[in-house]
Amino acid sequence: DTGVSQDPRHKITKRGQNVTFRCDPISEHNRLYWYRQTLGQGPEFLTYFQNEAQLEKSRLLSDRFSAERPKGSFSTLEIQRTEQGDSAMYLCASSFLSGRENNEQFFGPGTRLTVL
Amino acid sequence: DAKTTQPTSMDCAEGRAANLPCNHSTISGNEYVYWYRQIHSQGPQYIIHGLKNNETNEMASLIITEDRKSSTLILPHATLRDTAVYYCIVYSYGQNFVFGPGTRLSVLP
């Protein structure tokens, strides 16, 4: 297993179009996270899944955003009717949370979205 | 908002120790201190975490003050490949990671 992978690495789209990103976590990791990162800022939490259940969504996740993790393995993040303000790096991370102590998250390389 | 405060940027000479400070004066008793770094154009990478005791691994050492209001990440022999943005995060079970803008460390030859 080579870590968390994301596809595509780069996406350029026109305003108003829909885009979908995919994340493949480390196998057997039960938690999967999505973050957004803009230039000069740290990653901002968007949502996370425990297995196939989406347990929390940030208020940053407007109704144009939807995320799924249908079989508790890979996840998709869809943005409908993209806006220029959606331009950012979208990061996926996974972890195996077995207790209360360690939540080491492993991040993928990210998908850079540019909305023209 | 992030519960941590870090300097915006720091420089370190190659081969010397890099000491990155972090203030977390409102940390609660059950909150851990996590450190991640992000090399340009890559996703963040876990470095180390701790609760009360100092911790060391193959990458770095984490020194947490006795009152837990601040900590220091130490890279003992910085190399050019350690140039990155370093994030200090306070985390407890049930919370989400909140990243601040971090410290941009430049290791100079």
XYZ file of N, CA and C in Angstrom:
675
model
N 0.852 -1.190 0.000
C 0.000 0.000 0.000
C 0.881 1.229 0.000
N 0.592 2.149 -0.918
C 1.501 3.278 -1.081
C 0.978 4.546 -0.457
N -0.068 4.483 0.310
C -0.570 5.685 0.951
C -1.881 6.137 0.341
N -2.274 7.333 0.732
C -3.524 7.915 0.255
C -3.307 8.473 -1.154
N -4.197 8.121 -2.059
C -4.085 8.647 -3.413
C -5.321 9.471 -3.754
N -5.131 10.456 -4.619
C -6.223 11.324 -5.035
C -6.174 11.498 -6.549
N -7.349 11.613 -7.110
C -7.435 11.742 -8.557
C -8.600 12.664 -8.925
N -8.410 13.624 -9.848
C -7.144 13.941 -10.503
C -6.244 14.773 -9.596
N -5.037 15.019 -10.010
C -4.142 15.890 -9.263
C -4.432 17.365 -9.568
N -4.881 17.617 -10.773
C -5.214 18.983 -11.165
C -6.508 18.958 -11.957
N -7.324 19.996 -11.746
C -8.570 20.116 -12.498
C -8.816 21.582 -12.788
N -9.014 21.882 -14.058
C -9.384 23.231 -14.458
C -10.781 23.145 -15.042
N -11.663 23.996 -14.566
C -13.035 23.955 -15.034
C -13.565 25.368 -15.192
N -14.662 25.467 -15.882
C -15.306 26.772 -16.041
C -16.371 26.937 -14.973
N -16.563 28.174 -14.593
C -17.591 28.480 -13.603
C -18.925 27.902 -14.026
N -19.601 27.277 -13.059
C -20.902 26.702 -13.345
C -20.881 25.216 -13.642
N -19.697 24.678 -13.927
C -19.582 23.253 -14.203
C -19.512 22.468 -12.896
N -19.833 21.175 -12.998
C -19.700 20.268 -11.854
C -18.369 19.532 -11.936
N -17.774 19.284 -10.790
C -16.534 18.513 -10.751
C -16.635 17.462 -9.658
N -15.918 16.369 -9.859
C -15.887 15.289 -8.864
C -14.455 14.846 -8.657
N -14.083 14.704 -7.402
C -12.746 14.247 -7.041
C -12.862 12.904 -6.322
N -11.820 12.107 -6.469
C -11.811 10.802 -5.826
C -10.645 10.697 -4.862
N -10.873 10.001 -3.773
C -9.823 9.734 -2.793
C -9.831 8.249 -2.459
N -8.676 7.632 -2.540
C -8.500 6.248 -2.097
C -7.636 6.247 -0.843
N -8.216 5.906 0.289
C -7.460 5.949 1.543
C -6.550 4.728 1.680
N -5.776 4.743 2.726
C -4.992 3.565 3.079
C -5.979 2.467 3.470
N -5.758 1.296 2.919
C -6.719 0.208 3.152
C -6.817 -0.086 4.647
N -8.003 -0.393 5.061
C -8.343 -0.700 6.459
C -8.395 0.529 7.359
N -8.136 1.711 6.820
C -8.364 2.915 7.621
C -9.863 3.158 7.688
N -10.381 3.349 8.896
C -11.819 3.488 9.034
C -12.293 4.944 8.920
N -11.376 5.883 9.030
C -11.780 7.289 8.926
C -11.191 7.925 7.670
N -12.024 8.756 7.062
C -11.599 9.480 5.859
C -12.063 10.918 5.997
N -11.146 11.836 5.701
C -11.395 13.264 5.890
C -11.211 14.000 4.573
N -11.960 15.079 4.417
C -11.738 16.022 3.333
C -11.422 17.386 3.925
N -10.415 18.033 3.330
C -10.013 19.388 3.712
C -9.905 20.240 2.455
N -9.965 21.537 2.667
C -9.714 22.491 1.588
C -8.604 23.425 2.050
N -7.718 23.743 1.123
C -6.604 24.624 1.463
C -6.433 25.689 0.393
N -6.462 26.944 0.831
C -6.181 28.052 -0.073
C -4.791 28.585 0.184
N -4.288 29.357 -0.743
C -2.903 29.798 -0.728
C -2.549 30.531 0.554
N -1.499 30.084 1.209
C -1.007 30.752 2.405
C -1.724 30.372 3.686
N -2.702 29.505 3.578
C -3.471 29.081 4.750
C -3.258 27.599 5.020
N -3.537 27.206 6.261
C -3.527 25.787 6.561
C -4.787 25.115 6.038
N -4.783 23.794 5.987
C -5.992 23.083 5.547
C -7.179 23.369 6.464
N -8.375 23.453 5.848
C -9.603 23.663 6.608
C -10.461 22.405 6.496
N -10.940 21.931 7.629
C -11.752 20.729 7.662
C -13.071 20.952 6.915
N -13.457 19.961 6.103
C -14.743 20.012 5.413
C -15.710 18.966 5.959
N -15.270 17.709 5.985
C -16.153 16.638 6.413
C -15.329 15.396 6.710
N -15.939 14.442 7.445
C -15.258 13.166 7.613
C -16.260 12.020 7.694
N -15.742 10.844 7.359
C -16.506 9.612 7.385
C -15.852 8.633 8.366
N -16.689 7.904 9.052
C -16.227 6.721 9.761
C -16.887 5.548 9.055
N -16.048 4.731 8.434
C -16.541 3.707 7.501
C -17.392 4.415 6.450
N -18.652 4.001 6.251
C -19.444 4.646 5.195
C -20.299 5.792 5.709
N -20.306 6.014 6.992
C -21.162 7.052 7.575
C -20.464 8.405 7.612
N -21.154 9.400 7.084
C -20.635 10.770 7.150
C -21.051 11.351 8.498
N -20.089 11.557 9.365
C -20.405 11.907 10.746
C -20.411 13.399 11.024
N -19.699 14.165 10.247
C -19.663 15.605 10.522
C -19.390 16.370 9.236
N -20.045 17.518 9.132
C -19.817 18.420 8.005
C -19.571 19.820 8.535
N -18.546 20.454 8.021
C -18.263 21.834 8.398
C -19.283 22.766 7.760
N -19.452 23.935 8.376
C -20.332 24.924 7.750
C -19.732 25.448 6.449
N -18.443 25.156 6.225
C -17.820 25.525 4.942
C -18.403 24.706 3.800
N -18.978 23.562 4.133
C -19.490 22.657 3.113
C -20.901 23.098 2.731
N -20.962 23.974 1.708
C -22.269 24.477 1.297
C -23.064 23.362 0.626
N -24.328 23.671 0.287
C -25.173 22.645 -0.317
C -24.746 22.304 -1.736
N -23.769 23.032 -2.276
C -23.242 22.661 -3.590
C -22.209 21.532 -3.486
N -21.798 21.250 -2.283
C -20.790 20.215 -2.040
C -21.478 18.954 -1.525
N -21.053 17.821 -2.041
C -21.526 16.559 -1.480
C -20.394 15.546 -1.504
N -20.336 14.767 -0.458
C -19.300 13.749 -0.342
C -19.950 12.416 -0.036
N -19.339 11.367 -0.576
C -19.835 10.024 -0.338
C -18.673 9.086 -0.077
N -18.972 8.036 0.623
C -18.016 6.948 0.814
C -18.843 5.659 0.834
N -19.291 5.240 -0.345
C -20.364 4.250 -0.436
C -20.068 2.901 0.206
N -18.894 2.397 0.130
C -18.624 1.081 0.691
C -17.588 1.144 1.791
N -17.404 2.316 2.302
C -16.421 2.472 3.367
C -14.994 2.386 2.905
N -14.791 2.495 1.577
C -13.414 2.457 1.087
C -13.077 3.807 0.460
N -13.181 3.928 -0.871
C -12.864 5.206 -1.507
C -13.979 6.212 -1.239
N -13.665 7.467 -1.492
C -14.645 8.535 -1.300
C -14.609 9.463 -2.510
N -15.746 10.112 -2.761
C -15.812 11.146 -3.789
C -16.317 12.440 -3.172
N -15.809 13.534 -3.689
C -16.263 14.865 -3.315
C -16.720 15.551 -4.589
N -17.993 15.930 -4.644
C -18.532 16.594 -5.815
C -18.852 18.039 -5.478
N -18.515 18.910 -6.385
C -18.888 20.328 -6.276
C -19.765 20.650 -7.470
N -20.962 21.083 -7.198
C -21.880 21.454 -8.279
C -21.829 22.962 -8.501
N -22.056 23.341 -9.744
C -22.133 24.772 -10.103
C -20.935 25.536 -9.519
N -19.757 25.114 -9.908
C -18.542 25.676 -9.320
C -18.486 27.196 -9.454
N -17.869 27.803 -8.465
C -17.659 29.250 -8.425
C -16.152 29.501 -8.340
N -15.746 30.705 -8.689
C -14.318 31.012 -8.656
C -13.765 30.869 -7.241
N -14.584 31.121 -6.247
C -14.155 30.976 -4.858
C -13.913 29.548 -4.430
N -14.292 28.596 -5.278
C -14.025 27.185 -4.968
C -12.608 26.788 -5.338
N -11.905 27.652 -6.039
C -10.527 27.356 -6.423
C -9.679 27.156 -5.177
N -9.069 26.006 -5.072
C -8.312 25.643 -3.874
C -7.675 24.282 -4.103
N -6.886 23.865 -3.119
C -6.396 22.492 -3.075
C -7.344 21.706 -2.190
N -7.824 20.576 -2.675
C -8.696 19.720 -1.894
C -7.888 18.494 -1.456
N -7.775 18.363 -0.147
C -6.946 17.314 0.435
C -7.812 16.242 1.073
N -7.375 15.020 0.926
C -8.017 13.886 1.566
C -7.026 13.288 2.549
N -7.535 12.799 3.663
C -6.681 12.133 4.649
C -7.431 10.931 5.199
N -6.684 9.959 5.681
C -7.323 8.808 6.322
C -6.587 8.461 7.600
N -7.292 7.782 8.483
C -6.687 7.359 9.739
C -7.405 6.115 10.226
N -6.730 5.392 11.137
C -7.384 4.275 11.803
C -7.535 4.665 13.258
N -8.759 4.969 13.622
C -9.027 5.419 14.981
C -9.560 4.251 15.780
N -8.721 3.749 16.689
C -9.145 2.602 17.483
C -9.402 2.975 18.928
N -9.022 4.147 19.308
C -9.200 4.580 20.694
C -9.212 6.081 20.744
N -8.971 6.600 21.921
C -9.091 8.033 22.094
C -7.793 8.781 21.889
N -6.697 8.045 21.783
C -5.428 8.748 21.821
C -4.926 9.198 20.464
N -4.681 8.246 19.612
C -3.925 8.566 18.412
C -4.837 8.724 17.207
N -4.798 9.886 16.608
C -5.536 10.110 15.374
C -4.581 10.602 14.308
N -3.500 9.856 14.109
C -2.540 10.238 13.080
C -3.200 10.135 11.725
N -3.312 11.256 11.061
C -3.947 11.290 9.755
C -2.881 11.291 8.667
N -3.116 10.484 7.666
C -2.217 10.380 6.524
C -2.881 11.109 5.356
N -2.179 12.078 4.820
C -2.753 12.912 3.779
C -2.335 12.448 2.394
N -3.237 12.657 1.447
C -2.906 12.466 0.052
C -2.257 13.718 -0.520
N -1.883 13.661 -1.797
C -1.193 14.797 -2.425
C -2.103 15.955 -2.787
N -3.412 15.710 -2.743
C -4.351 16.785 -3.037
C -4.753 16.872 -4.496
N -5.904 17.495 -4.720
C -6.384 17.847 -6.060
C -6.471 19.363 -6.116
N -5.740 19.943 -7.038
C -5.784 21.403 -7.174
C -6.862 21.770 -8.180
N -7.860 22.512 -7.713
C -8.972 22.942 -8.556
C -8.809 24.410 -8.917
N -8.918 24.688 -10.196
C -8.937 26.066 -10.684
C -10.245 26.279 -11.426
N -11.011 27.253 -10.971
C -12.286 27.592 -11.609
C -12.109 28.903 -12.369
N -12.306 28.834 -13.671
C -12.092 30.031 -14.508
C -13.369 30.852 -14.645
N -11.451 28.649 14.988
C -10.113 29.234 14.976
C -9.125 28.276 15.634
N -7.881 28.358 15.140
C -6.842 27.529 15.716
C -6.604 27.930 17.159
N -6.291 26.956 17.995
C -6.010 27.225 19.398
C -4.530 27.453 19.627
N -3.771 27.588 18.570
C -2.322 27.695 18.688
C -1.831 28.971 18.018
N -0.675 29.438 18.487
C -0.013 30.596 17.894
C 1.416 30.211 17.574
N 1.815 30.464 16.332
C 3.161 30.127 15.889
C 3.759 31.325 15.152
N 5.083 31.444 15.181
C 5.694 32.515 14.372
C 5.422 32.254 12.894
N 5.343 33.327 12.141
C 5.028 33.205 10.724
C 6.143 32.497 9.963
N 7.377 32.846 10.277
C 8.495 32.257 9.549
C 9.733 32.188 10.432
N 10.634 31.276 10.060
C 11.915 31.107 10.747
C 12.949 30.633 9.749
N 14.193 30.975 10.019
C 15.307 30.460 9.238
C 16.178 29.597 10.128
N 16.843 28.635 9.514
C 17.761 27.778 10.256
C 18.893 27.388 9.321
N 20.107 27.357 9.843
C 21.249 26.932 9.037
C 21.260 25.410 8.920
N 21.593 24.948 7.748
C 21.678 23.506 7.513
C 22.646 22.863 8.506
N 22.211 21.734 9.075
C 23.045 21.023 10.039
C 22.828 21.438 11.481
N 22.187 22.581 11.661
C 21.905 23.043 13.016
C 20.526 22.561 13.443
N 20.265 22.676 14.741
C 18.955 22.304 15.248
C 17.942 23.401 14.920
N 16.773 22.982 14.499
C 15.665 23.924 14.280
C 14.700 23.769 15.443
N 14.428 24.871 16.110
C 13.519 24.862 17.260
C 12.288 25.695 16.913
N 11.168 25.029 16.750
C 9.937 25.705 16.332
C 8.989 25.802 17.530
N 8.688 27.029 17.956
C 7.827 27.183 19.131
C 6.341 27.206 18.767
N 5.517 26.880 19.755
C 4.066 26.932 19.596
C 3.438 27.275 20.936
N 2.580 28.260 20.932
C 1.837 28.608 22.144
C 0.432 28.049 22.063
N 0.003 27.414 23.127
C -1.358 26.872 23.222
C -1.831 27.065 24.650
N -1.994 28.314 25.027
C -2.241 28.659 26.430
C -3.603 28.203 26.935
N -4.539 27.911 26.030
C -5.881 27.494 26.470
C -6.076 25.990 26.357
N -5.009 25.244 26.223
C -5.109 23.794 26.057
C -5.778 23.159 27.269
N -6.630 22.181 27.003
C -7.309 21.449 28.076
C -6.535 20.192 28.430
N -6.903 19.625 29.584
C -6.149 18.485 30.086
C -6.159 17.260 29.195
N -7.193 17.106 28.387
C -7.286 15.920 27.537
C -6.884 16.203 26.094
N -6.320 17.340 25.845
C -5.930 17.707 24.480
C -4.456 17.410 24.226
N -4.208 16.825 23.071
C -2.866 16.495 22.645
C -2.309 17.625 21.777
N -1.000 17.662 21.694
C -0.320 18.561 20.769
C 0.216 17.717 19.617
N -0.219 18.044 18.420
C 0.222 17.362 17.208
C 1.045 18.332 16.366
N 2.036 17.771 15.688
C 2.804 18.552 14.724
C 2.750 17.854 13.365
N 2.466 18.649 12.342
C 2.513 18.211 10.957
C 3.401 19.188 10.188
N 3.889 18.748 9.058
C 4.569 19.683 8.166
C 4.077 19.463 6.741
N 4.237 20.496 5.935
C 3.779 20.442 4.558
C 4.870 21.015 3.665
N 5.445 20.120 2.910
C 6.438 20.515 1.922
C 5.686 20.986 0.689
N 6.253 21.945 0.002
C 5.580 22.591 -1.123
C 4.944 21.576 -2.083
N 3.665 21.808 -2.371
C 2.908 21.016 -3.338
C 2.633 19.587 -2.889
N 2.801 19.313 -1.606
C 2.461 17.994 -1.086
C 1.407 18.120 0.006
N 0.793 17.009 0.379
C -0.120 17.004 1.509
C 0.652 17.056 2.814
N 0.021 17.474 3.896
C 0.694 17.502 5.195
C 1.180 16.117 5.610
N 2.270 16.109 6.364
C 2.896 14.873 6.832
C 2.978 14.912 8.343
N 2.517 13.851 8.980
C 2.593 13.746 10.434
C 4.040 13.710 10.893
N 4.319 14.437 11.991
C 5.670 14.395 12.557
C 5.662 13.691 13.904
N 4.868 14.205 14.831
C 4.931 13.710 16.211
C 3.734 14.250 16.972
N 3.385 13.610 18.074
C 2.371 14.182 18.953
C 2.677 13.805 20.396
N 2.097 14.551 21.338
C 2.317 14.277 22.755
C 1.224 14.863 23.606
N 1.159 14.388 24.850
C 0.151 14.882 25.790
C 0.813 15.705 26.895
N 1.663 15.081 27.663
C 2.335 15.779 28.765
C 3.850 15.595 28.715
N 4.239 14.375 28.390
C 5.663 14.055 28.413
C 6.335 14.459 27.117
N 7.622 14.679 27.202
C 8.388 14.920 25.990
C 8.415 13.647 25.157
N 8.433 13.812 23.854
C 8.417 12.680 22.946
C 9.524 12.830 21.915
N 10.022 11.688 21.462
C 11.053 11.685 20.426
C 10.780 10.549 19.469
N 10.959 10.818 18.198
C 10.924 9.750 17.198
C 12.040 10.007 16.195
N 12.023 9.272 15.116
C 13.126 9.359 14.160
C 13.159 10.705 13.429
N 12.063 11.432 13.481
C 12.020 12.711 12.765
C 12.365 13.892 13.662
N 11.855 13.868 14.900
C 11.925 15.081 15.709
C 11.731 14.763 17.183
N 11.909 15.802 17.994
C 11.580 15.746 19.419
C 10.530 16.805 19.716
N 9.664 16.478 20.655
C 8.627 17.407 21.086
C 8.813 17.669 22.567
N 9.017 18.935 22.900
C 9.178 19.341 24.282
C 7.942 20.129 24.689
N 7.232 19.648 25.699
C 6.023 20.315 26.184
C 6.327 20.859 27.567
N 6.028 22.135 27.795
C 6.296 22.731 29.097
C 5.428 22.078 30.163
N 5.858 22.232 31.394
C 5.152 21.570 32.496
C 3.701 22.030 32.611
N 3.467 23.318 32.369
C 2.089 23.817 32.426
C 1.317 23.553 31.137
N 1.976 22.970 30.150
C 1.407 22.568 28.854
C 0.915 23.751 28.030
N 1.311 24.937 28.365
C 0.833 26.104 27.626
C 1.667 26.391 26.392
N 2.759 25.714 26.248
C 3.558 25.891 25.037
C 4.379 24.632 24.779
N 4.871 24.533 23.549
C 5.701 23.392 23.186
C 6.713 23.829 22.136
N 7.713 23.003 21.947
C 8.740 23.260 20.943
C 9.004 21.984 20.175
N 8.972 22.086 18.875
C 9.366 20.984 18.006
C 10.827 21.183 17.666
N 11.613 20.149 17.837
C 13.043 20.248 17.559
C 13.419 19.274 16.445
N 13.973 19.834 15.374
C 14.591 19.020 14.330
C 16.085 19.064 14.616
N 16.695 17.982 15.058
C 18.049 18.065 15.627
C 19.138 18.484 14.644
N 19.035 18.046 13.414
C 20.045 18.406 12.406
C 19.307 18.731 11.106
N 18.890 19.966 10.993
C 18.039 20.340 9.863
C 18.774 20.179 8.529
N 18.050 19.682 7.535
C 18.577 19.593 6.173
C 17.713 20.446 5.256
N 18.183 20.635 4.044
C 17.432 21.452 3.092
C 16.040 20.862 2.853
N 15.937 19.536 2.968
C 14.646 18.890 2.746
C 13.651 19.130 3.871
N 14.098 19.736 4.961
C 13.189 20.083 6.048
C 12.510 21.425 5.818
N 12.855 22.112 4.760
C 12.180 23.364 4.424
C 10.718 23.066 4.129
N 9.827 23.674 4.917
C 8.404 23.347 4.836
C 7.627 24.300 5.733
N 6.307 24.185 5.686
C 5.444 24.859 6.658
C 5.123 23.863 7.753
N 5.339 24.255 8.989
C 5.133 23.385 10.144
C 3.903 23.848 10.912
N 3.001 22.919 11.148
C 1.732 23.217 11.820
C 1.705 22.562 13.201
N 1.327 23.342 14.179
C 1.106 22.858 15.546
C -0.407 22.834 15.766
N -0.939 21.723 16.210
C -2.389 21.543 16.340
C -2.696 20.985 17.716
N -3.740 21.510 18.328
C -4.242 20.970 19.594
C -5.470 20.123 19.272
N -5.479 18.902 19.755
C -6.523 17.958 19.355
C -6.951 17.090 20.523
N -8.239 16.828 20.598
C -8.711 15.796 21.510
C -9.763 14.965 20.798
N -9.992 13.784 21.333
C -10.947 12.853 20.752
C -12.311 13.532 20.580
N -12.872 13.392 19.393
C -14.160 14.006 19.117
C -14.051 15.356 18.441
N -12.847 15.911 18.426
C -12.651 17.182 17.726
C -12.115 16.908 16.327
N -12.029 17.976 15.560
C -11.369 17.912 14.258
C -10.076 18.700 14.321
N -9.150 18.335 13.461
C -7.915 19.097 13.383
C -8.222 20.505 12.885
N -7.716 21.494 13.572
C -7.830 22.887 13.136
C -6.421 23.390 12.872
N -6.114 23.592 11.617
C -4.788 24.059 11.219
C -4.777 25.584 11.197
N -3.765 26.182 11.781
C -3.514 27.602 11.596
C -2.645 27.794 10.366
N -2.102 28.979 10.179
C -1.231 29.218 9.024
C 0.158 28.597 9.168
N 0.538 28.183 10.392
C 1.813 27.491 10.579
C 3.016 28.399 10.532
N 4.195 27.773 10.666
C 5.487 28.465 10.573
C 6.197 27.995 9.321
N 6.594 28.937 8.501
C 7.369 28.591 7.308
C 8.837 28.534 7.694
N 9.392 27.331 7.731
C 10.803 27.135 8.065
C 11.626 27.068 6.791
N 12.621 27.921 6.725
C 13.571 27.879 5.608
C 14.913 27.412 6.142
N 15.406 26.298 5.625
C 16.727 25.801 6.000
C 17.706 26.310 4.952
N 18.690 27.044 5.417
C 19.608 27.736 4.519
C 20.942 27.005 4.429
N 21.487 26.898 3.220
C 22.773 26.187 3.057
C 23.925 26.980 3.670
